[in-house]
Amino acid sequence: MAVQSWQTPKNLLIVMSVAMTIAFATWMALLNNFVIERASFTGAEIGMLQSIREIPGFLAFTAVFVLLLLKEQTFAYLSLAVLGVGVAATGYFPTVVGLYLTTFLMSVGFHYYETIKQSLSLQWLSIDEAPAVLGKLIAVSSMASLAAYSFLWLAEAYLGLSFQAIYLVGGGCCLALTLFAWLGFP
């Protein structure tokens, strides 16, 4: 199969950055309202949830062991898929244990993806183009955040979507973009 002109490492990094940002922005923007309104969290549970969210960050060094089994691009796709599943499932588990588990799952995907993205960026981009491309990735992520926040506002204010539906859309977008990246970029 011939590689098309749009199937570049830069464009893959853009698609993956958008996927991650949509999922994470959705999760983060709804989190406090969701845990209080649906799971009756107090400050103690929210503090524990945020602590659990950081555990995979401390364990991100284990990515080097996973890379003994998987190629980095494949690992990035799997990490994004785990992130998407974790976000999509969040609305279906409005309990303390359910939110701890979905948060941990989402966070594993997020932290592994961010670790691998840095590695792929440094491999695929020349030293001359890296600063400009990395800056563009930040800009694209900012635009994806704004799009996600706009959707959240529309979904709540005008569409009357539930937390479940909104989390499902945010995680589903991440999964759809991950599938597109996997199929579209050799």
Coordinates of N, CA, C and O in Angstrom, one line a residue:
M1 N 0.8 -1.2 0.0 CA 0.0 0.0 0.0 C 0.9 1.2 0.0 O 1.8 1.4 0.8
A2 N 0.6 2.1 -0.9 CA 1.4 3.4 -1.0 C 1.0 4.3 0.1 O -0.1 4.5 0.4
V3 N 2.0 5.0 0.6 CA 1.8 6.0 1.6 C 1.4 7.3 0.9 O 2.0 7.8 0.0
Q4 N 0.3 7.9 1.4 CA -0.2 9.1 0.9 C 0.5 10.3 1.5 O 1.2 10.2 2.5
S5 N 0.4 11.5 0.8 CA 1.1 12.7 1.3 C 0.7 13.1 2.6 O 1.5 13.8 3.3
W6 N -0.5 12.9 3.1 CA -1.0 13.3 4.4 C -0.6 12.3 5.5 O -0.7 12.7 6.7
Q7 N -0.1 11.2 5.1 CA 0.3 10.2 6.1 C 1.7 10.4 6.6 O 2.6 9.5 6.5
T8 N 1.9 11.5 7.3 CA 3.3 11.9 7.8 C 3.3 11.7 9.3 O 2.3 11.7 10.0
P9 N 4.5 11.5 9.9 CA 4.6 11.5 11.3 C 4.0 12.7 12.0 O 3.4 12.6 13.1
K10 N 4.2 13.9 11.4 CA 3.7 15.1 12.0 C 2.2 15.1 12.1 O 1.6 15.4 13.2
N11 N 1.5 14.6 11.0 CA 0.0 14.5 11.1 C -0.4 13.5 12.1 O -1.5 13.6 12.7
L12 N 0.3 12.4 12.2 CA -0.1 11.4 13.2 C 0.0 11.9 14.6 O -0.9 11.7 15.4
L13 N 1.1 12.7 14.9 CA 1.2 13.3 16.2 C 0.0 14.3 16.4 O -0.5 14.4 17.5
I14 N -0.4 15.0 15.4 CA -1.5 15.9 15.5 C -2.8 15.1 15.9 O -3.5 15.5 16.8
V15 N -3.1 14.1 15.1 CA -4.3 13.3 15.4 C -4.3 12.7 16.8 O -5.3 12.7 17.5
M16 N -3.1 12.2 17.2 CA -3.0 11.6 18.5 C -3.2 12.6 19.6 O -3.8 12.4 20.6
S17 N -2.6 13.8 19.4 CA -2.8 14.9 20.4 C -4.2 15.3 20.5 O -4.7 15.6 21.6
V18 N -4.9 15.4 19.4 CA -6.3 15.8 19.4 C -7.1 14.7 20.2 O -8.0 15.0 21.1
A19 N -6.9 13.5 19.9 CA -7.6 12.4 20.6 C -7.4 12.4 22.1 O -8.3 12.4 22.9
M20 N -6.1 12.6 22.5 CA -5.8 12.6 23.9 C -6.5 13.8 24.6 O -7.1 13.7 25.6
T21 N -6.4 15.0 23.9 CA -6.9 16.2 24.5 C -8.5 16.2 24.7 O -9.0 16.6 25.7
I22 N -9.2 15.7 23.7 CA -10.6 15.6 23.8 C -11.0 14.7 25.0 O -11.9 15.1 25.8
A23 N -10.4 13.6 25.1 CA -10.7 12.7 26.2 C -10.4 13.3 27.5 O -11.2 13.3 28.4
F24 N -9.2 13.8 27.7 CA -8.8 14.3 29.0 C -9.5 15.6 29.4 O -9.9 15.7 30.5
A25 N -9.8 16.5 28.4 CA -10.5 17.7 28.7 C -11.9 17.4 29.1 O -12.5 18.0 30.1
T26 N -12.6 16.4 28.5 CA -13.9 16.0 28.9 C -13.9 15.4 30.3 O -14.7 15.8 31.1
W27 N -13.0 14.5 30.6 CA -12.9 13.9 31.9 C -12.7 15.0 33.0 O -13.4 15.0 34.0
M28 N -11.7 15.8 32.7 CA -11.3 16.8 33.7 C -12.4 17.9 34.0 O -12.7 18.2 35.1
A29 N -13.0 18.3 32.9 CA -14.0 19.4 33.0 C -15.3 19.0 33.8 O -15.9 19.8 34.5
L30 N -15.7 17.7 33.6 CA -16.9 17.2 34.3 C -16.6 16.6 35.7 O -17.6 16.4 36.4
L31 N -15.4 16.3 36.0 CA -15.1 15.5 37.1 C -15.7 16.0 38.4 O -16.4 15.2 39.1
N32 N -15.4 17.2 38.8 CA -15.8 17.7 40.1 C -17.4 17.7 40.3 O -17.9 17.2 41.3
N33 N -18.1 18.1 39.2 CA -19.5 18.1 39.3 C -20.0 16.6 39.4 O -21.0 16.3 40.1
F34 N -19.5 15.8 38.5 CA -19.9 14.4 38.5 C -19.7 13.7 39.8 O -20.6 13.0 40.3
V35 N -18.5 13.8 40.4 CA -18.3 13.0 41.6 C -19.1 13.5 42.8 O -19.5 12.8 43.7
I36 N -19.4 14.8 42.8 CA -20.3 15.4 43.9 C -21.7 15.0 43.7 O -22.4 14.6 44.5
E37 N -22.2 15.3 42.4 CA -23.6 15.1 42.1 C -24.0 13.6 42.0 O -25.1 13.3 42.4
R38 N -23.2 12.8 41.5 CA -23.6 11.4 41.2 C -23.0 10.4 42.2 O -23.6 9.4 42.5
A39 N -21.8 10.7 42.8 CA -21.2 9.7 43.7 C -21.1 10.2 45.1 O -20.5 9.6 45.9
S40 N -21.6 11.4 45.3 CA -21.6 12.0 46.7 C -20.2 12.0 47.3 O -20.1 11.8 48.5
F41 N -19.3 12.4 46.6 CA -17.9 12.5 47.1 C -17.8 13.7 48.1 O -18.5 14.7 47.9
T42 N -16.9 13.5 49.0 CA -16.5 14.6 49.9 C -15.1 14.9 49.5 O -14.5 14.3 48.6
G43 N -14.5 15.9 50.2 CA -13.1 16.2 50.0 C -12.1 15.1 50.1 O -11.2 15.0 49.3
A44 N -12.4 14.2 51.0 CA -11.5 13.0 51.2 C -11.5 12.1 50.0 O -10.4 11.7 49.6
E45 N -12.7 11.8 49.5 CA -12.7 10.9 48.3 C -12.1 11.6 47.1 O -11.4 11.0 46.3
I46 N -12.3 12.9 46.9 CA -11.7 13.6 45.8 C -10.2 13.7 45.9 O -9.5 13.5 44.9
G47 N -9.7 13.9 47.1 CA -8.3 13.8 47.3 C -7.7 12.5 47.0 O -6.6 12.4 46.4
M48 N -8.4 11.4 47.4 CA -7.9 10.1 47.1 C -8.0 9.8 45.6 O -7.0 9.2 45.0
L49 N -9.0 10.3 44.9 CA -9.2 10.1 43.5 C -8.0 10.8 42.7 O -7.4 10.2 41.8
Q50 N -7.7 12.0 43.2 CA -6.5 12.7 42.5 C -5.2 12.0 42.8 O -4.3 12.0 42.0
S51 N -5.1 11.4 44.0 CA -3.9 10.7 44.3 C -3.8 9.5 43.4 O -2.7 9.1 42.9
I52 N -4.9 8.8 43.2 CA -4.9 7.6 42.4 C -4.6 8.0 40.9 O -3.8 7.3 40.2
R53 N -5.0 9.1 40.5 CA -4.8 9.6 39.2 C -3.3 9.8 38.9 O -2.8 9.7 37.8
E54 N -2.5 10.1 40.0 CA -1.1 10.3 39.8 C -0.2 9.1 39.9 O 1.0 9.1 39.5
I55 N -0.8 8.0 40.4 CA 0.0 6.8 40.5 C 0.6 6.3 39.2 O 1.9 6.1 39.1
P56 N -0.1 6.3 38.1 CA 0.5 5.9 36.8 C 1.6 6.9 36.3 O 2.5 6.5 35.6
G57 N 1.5 8.1 36.7 CA 2.5 9.1 36.4 C 3.9 8.7 37.1 O 4.9 8.8 36.4
F58 N 3.8 8.2 38.3 CA 5.0 7.8 39.0 C 5.5 6.5 38.4 O 6.7 6.2 38.4
L59 N 4.7 5.7 37.8 CA 5.0 4.4 37.2 C 5.3 4.5 35.7 O 5.5 3.4 35.1
A60 N 5.3 5.7 35.1 CA 5.5 5.8 33.7 C 6.9 5.3 33.2 O 7.0 4.9 32.0
F61 N 7.8 5.2 34.1 CA 9.1 4.6 33.7 C 9.0 3.2 33.2 O 9.8 2.6 32.5
T62 N 7.9 2.5 33.7 CA 7.7 1.1 33.3 C 7.4 1.0 31.8 O 7.4 -0.2 31.2
A63 N 7.2 2.1 31.1 CA 7.0 2.1 29.6 C 8.2 1.4 28.9 O 8.0 0.7 27.9
V64 N 9.4 1.5 29.5 CA 10.6 0.9 28.8 C 10.5 -0.6 28.8 O 10.9 -1.2 27.9
F65 N 9.8 -1.2 29.8 CA 9.6 -2.6 29.8 C 8.6 -3.1 28.8 O 8.7 -4.1 28.2
V66 N 7.5 -2.2 28.7 CA 6.5 -2.6 27.7 C 7.1 -2.5 26.3 O 6.7 -3.3 25.4
L67 N 8.0 -1.6 26.1 CA 8.6 -1.4 24.8 C 9.5 -2.6 24.4 O 9.9 -2.7 23.2
L68 N 9.8 -3.5 25.3 CA 10.5 -4.7 25.0 C 9.5 -5.6 24.2 O 10.0 -6.5 23.5
L69 N 8.2 -5.4 24.3 CA 7.2 -6.3 23.7 C 6.5 -5.6 22.5 O 6.1 -6.3 21.6
L70 N 6.4 -4.3 22.6 CA 5.6 -3.5 21.6 C 6.4 -2.5 20.9 O 7.3 -1.9 21.5
K71 N 6.1 -2.1 19.7 CA 6.7 -1.0 19.0 C 6.1 0.3 19.6 O 4.9 0.3 20.1
E72 N 6.8 1.4 19.6 CA 6.3 2.6 20.2 C 5.0 3.1 19.6 O 4.1 3.5 20.3
Q73 N 4.9 3.0 18.3 CA 3.6 3.5 17.7 C 2.5 2.7 18.1 O 1.4 3.2 18.4
T74 N 2.6 1.4 18.2 CA 1.6 0.5 18.7 C 1.2 0.8 20.1 O 0.1 0.8 20.5
F75 N 2.3 1.0 20.9 CA 2.1 1.3 22.3 C 1.3 2.6 22.5 O 0.4 2.8 23.3
A76 N 1.6 3.6 21.6 CA 0.9 4.9 21.7 C -0.6 4.6 21.4 O -1.5 5.2 22.1
Y77 N -0.9 3.8 20.4 CA -2.3 3.5 20.0 C -3.0 2.8 21.2 O -4.1 3.2 21.5
L78 N -2.4 1.8 21.8 CA -3.0 1.1 22.9 C -3.2 2.0 24.1 O -4.2 2.0 24.8
S79 N -2.3 2.9 24.3 CA -2.4 3.9 25.5 C -3.6 4.8 25.2 O -4.4 5.0 26.1
L80 N -3.7 5.3 24.0 CA -4.8 6.2 23.7 C -6.2 5.4 23.8 O -7.2 6.0 24.3
A81 N -6.2 4.2 23.4 CA -7.4 3.3 23.5 C -7.8 3.1 25.0 O -8.9 3.2 25.4
V82 N -6.8 2.9 25.8 CA -7.0 2.7 27.3 C -7.6 4.0 27.8 O -8.5 4.0 28.6
L83 N -7.0 5.1 27.5 CA -7.5 6.4 27.9 C -8.9 6.6 27.5 O -9.8 7.0 28.3
G84 N -9.2 6.3 26.2 CA -10.6 6.5 25.7 C -11.6 5.6 26.4 O -12.7 6.0 26.8
V85 N -11.2 4.4 26.7 CA -12.1 3.4 27.4 C -12.3 3.9 28.8 O -13.5 3.9 29.3
G86 N -11.3 4.4 29.5 CA -11.4 4.9 30.8 C -12.4 6.1 30.9 O -13.2 6.1 31.8
V87 N -12.3 7.0 30.0 CA -13.1 8.2 30.0 C -14.6 7.8 29.6 O -15.5 8.2 30.3
A88 N -14.7 6.9 28.6 CA -16.1 6.5 28.2 C -16.8 5.7 29.3 O -18.0 5.9 29.4
A89 N -16.1 5.0 30.1 CA -16.7 4.2 31.1 C -17.0 5.0 32.4 O -17.8 4.6 33.2
T90 N -16.4 6.1 32.6 CA -16.5 6.9 33.8 C -17.9 7.2 34.2 O -18.3 7.0 35.4
G91 N -18.8 7.6 33.3 CA -20.2 7.9 33.6 C -21.0 6.7 34.0 O -22.0 6.9 34.7
Y92 N -20.5 5.5 33.8 CA -21.3 4.3 34.1 C -20.9 3.8 35.5 O -21.5 2.8 35.9
F93 N -20.0 4.4 36.2 CA -19.5 3.9 37.5 C -19.5 5.0 38.5 O -18.4 5.4 39.0
P94 N -20.7 5.6 38.9 CA -20.7 6.7 39.8 C -20.7 6.2 41.3 O -21.5 6.6 42.1
T95 N -19.7 5.4 41.6 CA -19.4 5.0 42.9 C -18.0 5.2 43.3 O -17.2 5.5 42.4
V96 N -17.6 5.2 44.5 CA -16.3 5.5 44.9 C -15.3 4.5 44.3 O -14.4 4.9 43.6
V97 N -15.6 3.2 44.4 CA -14.7 2.2 43.8 C -14.7 2.3 42.3 O -13.6 2.2 41.6
G98 N -15.9 2.5 41.7 CA -16.0 2.6 40.2 C -15.2 3.8 39.7 O -14.5 3.7 38.7
L99 N -15.3 4.9 40.4 CA -14.5 6.1 39.9 C -13.0 5.9 40.1 O -12.2 6.4 39.3
Y100 N -12.6 5.3 41.2 CA -11.2 5.0 41.4 C -10.7 4.1 40.3 O -9.6 4.4 39.8
L101 N -11.4 3.1 39.9 CA -10.9 2.2 38.9 C -10.9 2.9 37.5 O -9.9 2.7 36.8
T102 N -12.0 3.6 37.2 CA -12.0 4.2 35.8 C -10.9 5.3 35.8 O -10.3 5.6 34.7
T103 N -10.7 6.0 36.9 CA -9.7 7.1 36.9 C -8.3 6.4 36.8 O -7.4 7.0 36.0
F104 N -8.0 5.3 37.4 CA -6.7 4.7 37.3 C -6.5 4.2 35.8 O -5.5 4.4 35.3
L105 N -7.6 3.6 35.2 CA -7.5 3.2 33.8 C -7.2 4.3 32.9 O -6.3 4.3 32.1
M106 N -8.0 5.4 33.0 CA -7.8 6.6 32.2 C -6.4 7.1 32.4 O -5.7 7.5 31.4
S107 N -5.9 7.1 33.6 CA -4.6 7.7 33.9 C -3.5 6.9 33.4 O -2.4 7.4 32.9
V108 N -3.6 5.6 33.4 CA -2.6 4.7 32.8 C -2.4 5.0 31.3 O -1.3 5.2 30.8
G109 N -3.6 5.1 30.6 CA -3.5 5.5 29.2 C -2.9 6.8 29.0 O -2.1 7.0 28.1
F110 N -3.3 7.8 29.7 CA -2.8 9.2 29.6 C -1.3 9.2 29.8 O -0.6 9.8 29.0
H111 N -0.8 8.7 30.9 CA 0.6 8.8 31.3 C 1.5 8.0 30.3 O 2.5 8.5 29.9
Y112 N 1.0 6.8 29.9 CA 1.8 6.1 29.0 C 1.9 6.8 27.6 O 2.9 6.9 27.0
Y113 N 0.7 7.3 27.2 CA 0.7 8.0 25.9 C 1.6 9.2 25.9 O 2.4 9.4 25.0
E114 N 1.5 10.0 27.0 CA 2.4 11.2 27.1 C 3.9 10.8 27.0 O 4.7 11.5 26.4
T115 N 4.2 9.7 27.7 CA 5.6 9.3 27.7 C 6.1 8.9 26.3 O 7.1 9.3 25.8
I116 N 5.2 8.1 25.6 CA 5.6 7.6 24.3 C 5.5 8.8 23.3 O 6.3 8.8 22.3
K117 N 4.6 9.7 23.4 CA 4.5 10.8 22.5 C 5.8 11.6 22.5 O 6.3 12.0 21.4
Q118 N 6.4 11.8 23.7 CA 7.6 12.6 23.7 C 8.7 11.8 23.0 O 9.5 12.4 22.2
S119 N 8.8 10.5 23.2 CA 9.8 9.7 22.5 C 9.6 9.7 21.0 O 10.6 9.9 20.3
L120 N 8.4 9.5 20.6 CA 8.1 9.5 19.1 C 8.4 10.9 18.5 O 9.0 11.0 17.4
S121 N 8.1 11.9 19.2 CA 8.3 13.3 18.7 C 9.8 13.5 18.5 O 10.3 14.0 17.5
L122 N 10.6 13.1 19.5 CA 12.1 13.3 19.4 C 12.7 12.4 18.3 O 13.7 12.8 17.7
Q123 N 12.1 11.3 18.0 CA 12.6 10.4 17.0 C 12.2 10.9 15.6 O 13.0 10.8 14.6
W124 N 11.0 11.3 15.4 CA 10.4 11.6 14.1 C 10.8 13.0 13.6 O 10.7 13.3 12.4
L125 N 11.0 13.9 14.5 CA 11.3 15.3 14.2 C 12.7 15.7 14.2 O 13.4 15.3 15.1
S126 N 13.2 16.4 13.2 CA 14.6 16.8 13.2 C 14.8 17.9 14.3 O 13.8 18.5 14.7
I127 N 16.0 18.1 14.6 CA 16.3 19.1 15.7 C 15.9 20.5 15.2 O 15.5 21.3 16.1
D128 N 15.9 20.7 13.9 CA 15.5 22.0 13.4 C 14.0 22.3 13.4 O 13.5 23.4 13.7
E129 N 13.2 21.2 13.1 CA 11.8 21.4 13.1 C 11.1 21.1 14.4 O 9.9 21.5 14.6
A130 N 11.7 20.4 15.3 CA 11.1 20.0 16.6 C 10.4 21.2 17.3 O 9.2 21.1 17.7
P131 N 11.1 22.3 17.5 CA 10.5 23.4 18.3 C 9.2 23.9 17.7 O 8.1 24.0 18.3
A132 N 9.2 24.1 16.3 CA 8.0 24.6 15.7 C 6.9 23.5 15.7 O 5.7 23.9 16.0
V133 N 7.2 22.3 15.4 CA 6.1 21.2 15.4 C 5.6 21.0 16.8 O 4.4 20.9 17.0
L134 N 6.4 21.0 17.8 CA 6.0 20.8 19.2 C 5.1 22.0 19.6 O 4.1 21.8 20.3
G135 N 5.4 23.2 19.2 CA 4.6 24.3 19.4 C 3.2 24.2 18.7 O 2.2 24.5 19.3
K136 N 3.2 23.7 17.5 CA 2.0 23.5 16.8 C 1.1 22.4 17.5 O -0.1 22.5 17.5
L137 N 1.8 21.4 18.0 CA 1.0 20.4 18.7 C 0.3 20.9 20.0 O -0.8 20.6 20.3
I138 N 1.0 21.8 20.7 CA 0.4 22.5 21.8 C -0.8 23.4 21.3 O -1.9 23.4 22.0
A139 N -0.6 24.1 20.2 CA -1.7 24.9 19.7 C -2.9 24.0 19.3 O -4.1 24.4 19.6
V140 N -2.7 22.9 18.6 CA -3.7 22.0 18.2 C -4.4 21.4 19.4 O -5.7 21.3 19.5
S141 N -3.7 21.1 20.5 CA -4.3 20.6 21.7 C -5.2 21.7 22.4 O -6.2 21.4 22.9
S142 N -4.7 22.9 22.3 CA -5.5 24.0 22.9 C -6.8 24.2 22.1 O -7.9 24.4 22.7
M143 N -6.8 24.1 20.8 CA -8.0 24.2 20.0 C -8.9 23.0 20.2 O -10.1 23.2 20.3
A144 N -8.3 21.8 20.4 CA -9.2 20.6 20.7 C -9.8 20.8 22.1 O -11.0 20.4 22.3
S145 N -9.1 21.4 23.1 CA -9.7 21.7 24.4 C -10.9 22.6 24.2 O -12.0 22.4 24.8
L146 N -10.7 23.7 23.5 CA -11.8 24.6 23.3 C -13.0 24.0 22.6 O -14.2 24.2 23.0
A147 N -12.7 23.1 21.6 CA -13.8 22.4 21.0 C -14.5 21.4 22.0 O -15.8 21.4 22.0
A148 N -13.8 20.8 22.8 CA -14.4 19.9 23.8 C -15.2 20.7 24.8 O -16.3 20.3 25.2
Y149 N -14.7 21.8 25.3 CA -15.4 22.6 26.2 C -16.7 23.2 25.6 O -17.7 23.3 26.3
S150 N -16.6 23.6 24.3 CA -17.8 24.1 23.6 C -18.8 23.0 23.5 O -20.0 23.2 23.8
F151 N -18.4 21.8 23.2 CA -19.3 20.6 23.2 C -20.0 20.4 24.5 O -21.2 20.2 24.6
L152 N -19.2 20.4 25.6 CA -19.7 20.2 26.9 C -20.8 21.2 27.3 O -21.8 20.9 27.8
W153 N -20.5 22.5 26.9 CA -21.5 23.5 27.2 C -22.8 23.3 26.4 O -23.9 23.3 26.9
L154 N -22.6 23.0 25.1 CA -23.8 22.7 24.3 C -24.6 21.5 24.8 O -25.8 21.4 24.8
A155 N -23.8 20.4 25.1 CA -24.4 19.2 25.6 C -25.2 19.4 26.8 O -26.3 18.8 27.0
E156 N -24.8 20.2 27.7 CA -25.5 20.4 29.0 C -26.6 21.4 28.8 O -27.7 21.2 29.3
A157 N -26.2 22.6 28.2 CA -27.2 23.7 28.1 C -28.3 23.5 27.1 O -29.4 23.9 27.4
Y158 N -28.0 22.9 26.0 CA -29.0 22.8 25.0 C -29.5 21.4 24.6 O -30.6 21.2 24.2
L159 N -28.6 20.4 24.7 CA -28.9 19.1 24.3 C -29.4 18.2 25.5 O -30.0 17.2 25.3
G160 N -29.2 18.7 26.7 CA -29.6 18.0 27.9 C -29.0 16.6 28.1 O -29.7 15.7 28.6
L161 N -27.8 16.4 27.6 CA -27.1 15.1 27.7 C -26.7 14.8 29.1 O -26.3 15.7 29.9
S162 N -26.8 13.5 29.5 CA -26.4 13.1 30.8 C -24.8 13.0 30.9 O -24.1 13.1 29.9
F163 N -24.4 12.9 32.1 CA -22.9 12.7 32.3 C -22.5 11.5 31.6 O -21.4 11.5 30.9
Q164 N -23.3 10.4 31.6 CA -22.9 9.1 30.9 C -22.7 9.4 29.5 O -21.7 9.0 28.9
A165 N -23.6 10.1 28.8 CA -23.6 10.3 27.4 C -22.4 11.2 27.1 O -21.7 11.0 26.1
I166 N -22.1 12.2 27.9 CA -21.0 13.1 27.6 C -19.7 12.4 27.7 O -18.8 12.5 26.9
Y167 N -19.5 11.7 28.8 CA -18.3 10.9 29.0 C -18.1 9.9 27.8 O -17.0 9.7 27.3
L168 N -19.2 9.3 27.4 CA -19.2 8.3 26.3 C -18.7 9.0 25.0 O -17.9 8.4 24.3
V169 N -19.2 10.2 24.8 CA -18.8 10.9 23.5 C -17.4 11.3 23.6 O -16.6 11.1 22.6
G170 N -16.9 11.8 24.8 CA -15.5 12.2 24.9 C -14.6 11.0 24.7 O -13.6 11.1 24.0
G171 N -14.8 9.9 25.4 CA -14.0 8.7 25.3 C -14.2 8.1 23.9 O -13.2 7.6 23.3
G172 N -15.4 8.1 23.4 CA -15.6 7.6 22.0 C -14.9 8.3 20.9 O -14.4 7.7 20.0
C173 N -14.8 9.6 21.1 CA -14.0 10.4 20.1 C -12.6 10.0 20.1 O -11.9 9.9 19.1
C174 N -12.1 9.8 21.3 CA -10.7 9.4 21.5 C -10.5 8.0 20.8 O -9.5 7.8 20.1
L175 N -11.4 7.1 21.1 CA -11.3 5.8 20.5 C -11.4 5.9 18.9 O -10.7 5.2 18.2
A176 N -12.3 6.7 18.4 CA -12.5 6.8 17.0 C -11.2 7.4 16.3 O -10.8 6.9 15.3
L177 N -10.7 8.4 16.9 CA -9.5 9.0 16.4 C -8.3 8.1 16.5 O -7.4 8.0 15.6
T178 N -8.3 7.3 17.5 CA -7.2 6.3 17.7 C -7.3 5.2 16.6 O -6.3 4.8 16.0
L179 N -8.5 4.7 16.3 CA -8.8 3.8 15.2 C -8.4 4.4 13.9 O -7.7 3.7 13.1
F180 N -8.7 5.6 13.7 CA -8.4 6.3 12.4 C -6.8 6.4 12.3 O -6.3 6.1 11.2
A181 N -6.1 6.7 13.4 CA -4.7 6.8 13.4 C -4.1 5.4 13.1 O -3.2 5.3 12.3
W182 N -4.6 4.4 13.7 CA -4.1 3.0 13.6 C -4.3 2.6 12.1 O -3.3 2.0 11.5
L183 N -5.4 2.8 11.5 CA -5.7 2.4 10.2 C -5.1 3.3 9.1 O -4.7 2.9 8.0
G184 N -5.0 4.6 9.4 CA -4.5 5.6 8.5 C -3.1 5.8 8.4 O -2.6 6.4 7.4
F185 N -2.3 5.5 9.4 CA -0.9 5.8 9.4 C -0.1 4.5 9.6 O -0.1 3.9 10.6
P186 N 0.6 4.1 8.5 CA 1.4 2.9 8.6 C 2.6 3.0 9.5 O 3.0 4.0 9.9

